[in-house]
Short mmCIF file of C-alpha atoms and ligand atoms in Angstrom, two decimals:
data_model
loop_
_atom_site.label_atom_id
_atom_site.label_comp_id
_atom_site.label_asym_id
_atom_site.label_seq_id
_atom_site.Cartn_x
_atom_site.Cartn_y
_atom_site.Cartn_z
CA UNK I 1 49.04 -88.52 6.15
CA UNK I 2 52.10 -86.30 6.16
CA UNK I 3 54.57 -86.88 8.95
CA UNK I 4 57.65 -84.96 9.90
CA UNK I 5 60.37 -87.30 11.08
CA UNK I 6 59.62 -88.19 14.68
CA UNK I 7 61.74 -86.35 17.19
CA UNK I 8 62.16 -88.39 20.38
CA UNK I 9 62.64 -85.25 22.48
CA UNK I 10 59.29 -83.74 21.55
CA UNK I 11 57.57 -87.06 20.92
CA UNK I 12 58.26 -88.12 24.52
CA UNK I 13 57.41 -84.74 26.00
CA UNK I 14 54.07 -83.37 27.22
CA UNK I 15 52.26 -80.72 25.19
CA UNK I 16 49.09 -78.73 25.90
CA UNK I 17 46.41 -79.52 23.33
CA UNK I 18 43.18 -78.25 24.91
CA UNK I 19 41.63 -76.63 27.93
CA UNK I 20 39.87 -78.95 30.35
CA UNK I 21 36.67 -76.96 29.97
CA UNK I 22 36.61 -77.62 26.20
CA UNK I 23 35.94 -81.28 26.85
CA UNK I 24 32.27 -81.72 27.40
CA UNK I 25 31.14 -85.14 28.46
CA UNK I 26 29.39 -86.02 25.21
CA UNK I 27 31.55 -84.35 22.61
CA UNK I 28 34.96 -85.47 21.41
CA UNK I 29 37.51 -82.81 20.44
CA UNK I 30 39.93 -82.99 17.49
CA UNK I 31 43.50 -81.74 18.05
CA UNK I 32 46.79 -82.02 16.23
CA UNK I 33 50.20 -82.57 17.76
CA UNK I 34 53.39 -82.92 15.72
CA UNK I 35 51.34 -83.63 12.60
CA UNK I 36 49.32 -86.38 14.27
CA UNK I 37 45.52 -86.04 14.32
CA UNK I 38 44.26 -86.98 17.76
CA UNK I 39 40.77 -87.21 19.24
CA UNK I 40 40.22 -86.37 22.91
CA UNK I 41 37.15 -87.44 24.83
CA UNK I 42 36.10 -87.65 28.44
CA UNK I 43 35.37 -91.15 29.76
CA UNK I 44 34.63 -92.32 33.28
CA UNK I 45 38.31 -92.50 34.30
CA UNK I 46 39.31 -89.16 32.81
CA UNK I 47 40.34 -87.96 29.39
CA UNK I 48 41.33 -90.44 26.70
CA UNK I 49 43.31 -89.62 23.54
CA UNK I 50 43.30 -91.78 20.39
CA UNK I 51 44.63 -91.57 16.90
CA UNK I 52 41.77 -89.82 15.13
CA UNK I 53 40.95 -92.57 12.65
CA UNK I 54 38.64 -95.53 13.07
CA UNK I 55 40.36 -98.87 12.45
CA UNK I 56 37.39 -100.02 10.35
CA UNK I 57 37.35 -97.58 7.43
CA UNK I 58 39.39 -94.68 8.75
CA UNK I 59 36.59 -92.20 9.52
CA UNK I 60 37.48 -89.46 11.94
CA UNK I 61 36.40 -90.50 15.40
CA UNK I 62 36.24 -86.86 16.45
CA UNK I 63 33.10 -86.58 14.27
CA UNK I 64 31.46 -89.21 16.46
CA UNK I 65 30.01 -88.98 19.94
CA UNK I 66 30.49 -90.27 23.45
CA UNK I 67 27.87 -92.74 24.68
CA UNK I 68 27.97 -94.90 27.83
CA UNK I 69 31.66 -94.24 28.41
CA UNK I 70 32.57 -95.32 24.89
CA UNK I 71 33.55 -93.32 21.83
CA UNK I 72 31.20 -94.09 18.95
CA UNK I 73 32.48 -93.87 15.36
CA UNK I 74 30.31 -91.61 13.15
CA UNK I 75 30.39 -94.02 10.19
CA UNK I 76 29.19 -97.50 11.25
CA UNK I 77 28.87 -96.96 14.98
CA UNK I 78 31.77 -99.07 16.26
CA UNK I 79 32.30 -98.35 19.92
CA UNK I 80 35.68 -97.96 21.62
CA UNK I 81 36.44 -98.11 25.33
CA UNK I 82 38.90 -95.81 27.12
CA UNK I 83 41.85 -98.02 26.22
CA UNK I 84 40.95 -97.82 22.52
CA UNK I 85 39.59 -101.36 22.29
CA UNK I 86 36.51 -101.81 20.12
CA UNK I 87 33.76 -103.29 22.28
CA UNK I 88 30.77 -103.31 19.97
CA UNK I 89 30.12 -103.58 16.22
CA UNK I 90 26.47 -102.73 15.50
CA UNK I 91 26.37 -104.54 12.12
CA UNK I 92 27.35 -107.79 13.86
CA UNK I 93 26.12 -107.38 17.41
CA UNK I 94 26.82 -111.01 18.40
CA UNK I 95 30.45 -110.84 17.37
CA UNK I 96 33.07 -110.17 20.04
CA UNK I 97 35.23 -107.55 18.35
CA UNK I 98 38.69 -108.91 17.54
CA UNK I 99 41.63 -107.81 19.73
CA UNK I 100 43.18 -106.00 16.81
CA UNK I 101 40.10 -103.82 16.48
CA UNK I 102 41.93 -101.30 18.60
CA UNK I 103 42.96 -97.69 17.96
CA UNK I 104 46.29 -96.33 19.23
CA UNK I 105 45.81 -94.61 22.56
CA UNK I 106 48.13 -91.90 23.87
CA UNK I 107 49.02 -90.67 27.33
CA UNK I 108 47.04 -87.72 28.64
CA UNK I 109 47.15 -85.67 31.84
CA UNK I 110 44.91 -82.94 33.09
CA UNK I 111 46.81 -80.23 34.90
CA UNK I 112 46.55 -76.44 35.33
CA UNK I 113 43.17 -76.52 33.61
CA UNK I 114 44.79 -77.92 30.50
CA UNK I 115 44.88 -81.27 28.73
CA UNK I 116 48.49 -82.37 28.20
CA UNK I 117 49.20 -85.02 25.59
CA UNK I 118 52.27 -87.09 24.83
CA UNK I 119 52.65 -89.21 21.71
CA UNK I 120 55.51 -91.21 23.26
CA UNK I 121 56.77 -92.32 26.66
CA UNK I 122 57.46 -89.26 28.78
CA UNK I 123 60.31 -89.70 31.25
CA UNK I 124 59.05 -86.89 33.46
CA UNK I 125 55.88 -85.17 34.59
CA UNK I 126 54.42 -82.07 32.95
CA UNK I 127 56.53 -79.01 33.77
CA UNK I 128 56.10 -77.35 37.15
CA UNK I 129 54.04 -74.17 37.30
CA UNK I 130 55.13 -72.85 40.70
CA UNK I 131 52.56 -70.06 40.94
CA UNK I 132 49.67 -72.42 40.17
CA UNK I 133 49.62 -73.85 43.70
CA UNK I 134 50.26 -70.48 45.32
CA UNK I 135 46.98 -68.82 46.24
CA UNK I 136 48.54 -65.39 46.55
CA UNK I 137 48.64 -65.35 42.74
CA UNK I 138 45.57 -64.95 40.61
CA UNK I 139 45.81 -66.85 37.37
CA UNK I 140 44.42 -65.58 34.09
CA UNK I 141 44.34 -67.82 31.05
CA UNK I 142 45.39 -66.16 27.80
CA UNK I 143 45.30 -67.57 24.29
CA UNK I 144 45.54 -70.05 22.76
CA UNK I 145 47.21 -68.11 19.97
CA UNK I 146 47.72 -69.68 16.54
CA UNK I 147 51.31 -68.80 15.71
CA UNK I 148 52.65 -69.62 12.23
CA UNK I 149 56.28 -70.11 13.25
CA UNK I 150 58.51 -72.84 14.65
CA UNK I 151 58.31 -73.63 18.37
CA UNK I 152 61.95 -72.75 19.17
CA UNK I 153 61.69 -69.41 17.34
CA UNK I 154 58.62 -68.58 19.47
CA UNK I 155 60.29 -69.58 22.75
CA UNK I 156 63.40 -67.64 21.82
CA UNK I 157 61.22 -64.57 21.23
CA UNK I 158 59.59 -65.10 24.63
CA UNK I 159 63.07 -65.01 26.19
CA UNK I 160 64.22 -61.98 24.22
CA UNK I 161 63.92 -58.68 26.08
CA UNK I 162 65.89 -56.68 23.50
CA UNK I 163 62.86 -56.60 21.17
CA UNK I 164 60.56 -54.94 23.71
CA UNK I 165 61.35 -51.32 22.80
CA UNK I 166 60.83 -52.00 19.10
CA UNK I 167 58.04 -54.55 18.75
CA UNK I 168 56.21 -53.47 21.92
CA UNK I 169 57.02 -49.77 21.98
CA UNK I 170 55.01 -47.98 24.65
CA UNK I 171 53.84 -51.27 26.18
CA UNK I 172 56.88 -53.26 27.29
CA UNK I 173 59.71 -51.00 26.24
CA UNK I 174 60.84 -47.57 25.13
CA UNK I 175 63.18 -47.03 22.15
CA UNK I 176 64.88 -44.27 24.17
CA UNK I 177 66.11 -46.94 26.62
CA UNK I 178 67.06 -49.98 24.54
CA UNK I 179 70.27 -51.02 26.36
CA UNK I 180 70.45 -54.38 28.02
CA UNK I 181 72.68 -54.48 31.09
CA UNK I 182 75.06 -57.37 31.72
CA UNK I 183 73.31 -60.50 32.90
CA UNK I 184 74.13 -64.16 33.25
CA UNK I 185 72.29 -67.01 31.56
CA UNK I 186 73.22 -70.62 31.97
CA UNK I 187 72.19 -74.16 31.39
CA UNK I 188 70.90 -75.22 34.78
CA UNK I 189 72.35 -78.14 36.76
CA UNK I 190 68.82 -78.70 38.12
CA UNK I 191 67.18 -81.47 36.11
CA UNK I 192 63.81 -79.70 36.15
CA UNK I 193 65.17 -76.51 34.59
CA UNK I 194 66.94 -76.23 31.25
CA UNK I 195 68.11 -72.63 31.17
CA UNK I 196 67.98 -69.92 33.79
CA UNK I 197 68.70 -66.20 33.57
CA UNK I 198 68.20 -64.00 36.61
CA UNK I 199 67.62 -60.30 36.95
CA UNK I 200 67.63 -59.12 33.37
CA UNK I 201 67.03 -55.44 33.78
CA UNK I 202 64.56 -53.87 31.36
CA UNK I 203 63.24 -50.32 31.16
CA UNK I 204 59.44 -50.36 31.04
CA UNK I 205 57.29 -47.34 30.30
CA UNK I 206 54.77 -47.99 33.06
CA UNK I 207 55.50 -51.09 35.15
CA UNK I 208 53.32 -50.12 38.13
CA UNK I 209 50.37 -48.39 36.51
CA UNK I 210 51.56 -45.05 37.90
CA UNK I 211 52.49 -43.72 34.48
CA UNK I 212 56.17 -43.63 35.39
CA UNK I 213 58.82 -45.57 33.56
CA UNK I 214 61.71 -47.35 35.28
CA UNK I 215 63.90 -50.44 35.15
CA UNK I 216 62.55 -53.72 36.45
CA UNK I 217 64.09 -57.20 36.60
CA UNK I 218 62.99 -60.32 34.73
CA UNK I 219 63.99 -63.83 35.77
CA UNK I 220 63.49 -66.45 33.09
CA UNK I 221 63.46 -70.21 33.32
CA UNK I 222 63.22 -72.53 30.36
CA UNK I 223 61.64 -75.69 31.74
CA UNK I 224 61.27 -77.80 28.62
CA UNK I 225 62.28 -77.26 24.98
CA UNK I 226 58.95 -75.51 24.35
CA UNK I 227 57.93 -74.34 27.82
CA UNK I 228 59.29 -71.33 29.67
CA UNK I 229 58.35 -68.92 32.43
CA UNK I 230 59.32 -65.51 33.64
CA UNK I 231 58.71 -63.60 36.83
CA UNK I 232 59.13 -59.86 37.02
CA UNK I 233 58.75 -57.90 40.18
CA UNK I 234 58.18 -54.27 40.63
CA UNK I 235 57.67 -52.45 43.94
CA UNK I 236 57.03 -55.79 45.67
CA UNK I 237 54.34 -56.84 43.19
CA UNK I 238 55.05 -59.98 41.21
CA UNK I 239 53.91 -60.81 37.70
CA UNK I 240 54.66 -64.20 36.19
CA UNK I 241 53.93 -65.87 32.90
CA UNK I 242 53.81 -69.59 32.16
CA UNK I 243 54.20 -70.03 28.43
CA UNK I 244 54.11 -73.22 26.42
CA UNK I 245 54.21 -73.79 22.69
CA UNK I 246 52.47 -76.73 21.05
CA UNK I 247 54.01 -77.75 17.73
CA UNK I 248 51.46 -78.76 15.12
CA UNK I 249 54.11 -78.72 12.43
CA UNK I 250 57.65 -77.46 12.19
CA UNK I 251 56.34 -74.06 11.13
CA UNK I 252 52.94 -73.97 12.80
CA UNK I 253 52.37 -73.71 16.52
CA UNK I 254 49.86 -72.76 19.18
CA UNK I 255 50.81 -70.71 22.22
CA UNK I 256 49.09 -71.49 25.52
CA UNK I 257 49.77 -69.31 28.52
CA UNK I 258 48.77 -68.12 31.95
CA UNK I 259 49.46 -64.80 33.56
CA UNK I 260 49.89 -65.11 37.34
CA UNK I 261 50.02 -61.96 39.43
CA UNK I 262 49.88 -61.26 43.15
CA UNK I 263 48.15 -57.92 42.80
CA UNK I 264 45.11 -56.80 40.90
CA UNK I 265 44.82 -53.47 39.24
CA UNK I 266 43.35 -54.91 36.06
CA UNK I 267 40.36 -57.12 35.29
CA UNK I 268 40.84 -60.52 33.69
CA UNK I 269 39.50 -59.13 30.41
CA UNK I 270 41.94 -56.24 30.49
CA UNK I 271 44.83 -58.63 31.09
CA UNK I 272 43.69 -60.82 28.21
CA UNK I 273 43.28 -57.99 25.77
CA UNK I 274 46.69 -56.58 26.73
CA UNK I 275 48.28 -59.99 26.12
CA UNK I 276 46.36 -60.44 22.85
CA UNK I 277 47.81 -57.13 21.66
CA UNK I 278 51.36 -58.10 22.66
CA UNK I 279 51.10 -61.46 20.89
CA UNK I 280 49.65 -59.86 17.75
CA UNK I 281 52.69 -57.58 17.69
CA UNK I 282 55.05 -60.57 17.94
CA UNK I 283 53.39 -62.83 15.35
CA UNK I 284 54.27 -60.99 12.10
CA UNK I 285 57.87 -60.38 13.14
CA UNK I 286 58.61 -63.88 14.40
CA UNK I 287 56.82 -65.45 11.42
CA UNK I 288 59.01 -63.36 9.12
CA UNK I 289 62.30 -64.72 10.45
CA UNK I 290 64.47 -66.58 7.94
CA UNK I 291 65.46 -69.25 8.12
CA UNK I 292 62.17 -70.28 9.67
CA UNK I 293 63.99 -72.76 11.90
CA UNK I 294 66.73 -71.72 14.32
CA UNK I 295 70.23 -73.08 13.87
CA UNK I 296 71.69 -74.94 16.82
CA UNK I 297 75.14 -74.34 15.39
CA UNK I 298 76.18 -71.03 16.96
CA UNK I 299 78.35 -70.22 13.95
CA UNK I 300 75.05 -69.39 12.22
CA UNK I 301 73.44 -65.95 12.77
CA UNK I 302 75.11 -63.35 14.98
CA UNK I 303 75.07 -63.64 18.72
CA UNK I 304 75.90 -60.80 21.09
CA UNK I 305 76.37 -60.61 24.82
CA UNK I 306 72.82 -59.30 25.13
CA UNK I 307 71.64 -62.53 23.47
CA UNK I 308 73.08 -64.71 26.23
CA UNK I 309 69.79 -66.29 27.09
CA UNK I 310 69.10 -67.39 23.52
CA UNK I 311 72.66 -68.66 23.20
CA UNK I 312 72.15 -70.79 26.33
CA UNK I 313 68.78 -71.95 24.99
CA UNK I 314 70.27 -73.07 21.65
CA UNK I 315 73.14 -74.84 23.42
CA UNK I 316 70.71 -76.66 25.67
CA UNK I 317 68.51 -77.75 22.73
CA UNK I 318 71.64 -79.08 21.09
CA UNK I 319 72.57 -81.01 24.24
CA UNK I 320 69.09 -82.51 24.32
CA UNK I 321 69.45 -83.57 20.71
CA UNK I 322 66.36 -81.70 19.52
CA UNK I 323 65.77 -82.25 15.81
CA UNK I 324 62.26 -80.99 15.16
CA UNK I 325 61.75 -77.32 14.33
CA UNK I 326 65.50 -76.58 14.29
CA UNK I 327 68.37 -76.65 11.83
CA UNK I 328 70.94 -79.03 13.26
FE1 FES R 401 34.33 -96.43 11.88
FE2 FES R 401 33.27 -98.00 10.05
S1 FES R 401 34.72 -96.43 9.78
S2 FES R 401 32.80 -97.87 12.13
CO1 CO R 402 57.30 -59.88 22.14
#
């Protein structure tokens, strides 16, 4: 088993590892978080998450099945309850399984139609998704997108409006209007928000579906090291994105996201295929960045006024003491 050095910041945070609907009652699901193989399964009290290796001979429990609210190992049929305790050993049915016949269990939460997993002891709840509870927004799930890059590089790209005219020409930007107006970005005093940048003005070729280009304003919030949102409004219509990156390794991630919008000119499928296209434009560029990990020392790389939000993001990660997926 290869392990990156554990990073308490990410280890103790919540990360999306599956959609709720992926977890059928009888089938466990294999996921990976921070290099750790984990099996998810649905028991009677909700979703359980274990280290994906049987304590008997190390077979992958995710190859097994769920029976009578226990997870059954595929190899010799040992059964585990929702706490990870082995309750039955078929080869010795009269034996009470020893206490140490127990797999490591992790914390799981089901929220926003996702399964959130933490390998450590999270000090806070999963990040707030304000538009989720607001019925005036329709929510469209997009992704997950496999993204061969480090989590912080991907979040920084999500926050970066200056790339729109070049990477997303004709979709999110126009190379004839690449300037970024002055804006403020700061580390937030609010404990639930890391970095906030309001009203970043961006020229978009067709923000309202009328075929006419104009400037619109983005407000970004970075909620956790690998979770961020934006809201943009145009002619009273609001479009938000909730975006979270799950680190599998320091250079391999999955992006999970929702689009939330309070108007509907497009079908869910149209929204998804638009977002798929945007992400596919980002992937090769972000994966090409060298070094692959961002430096938290601002003396590295060049930072301009128009990069204020990524400067604030790097400073905040440094304050948090992030070590995984960054050059410190
Ligand atoms: Fe799981 Fe033997 S390896 S029961
Ligand atoms: Co992009």
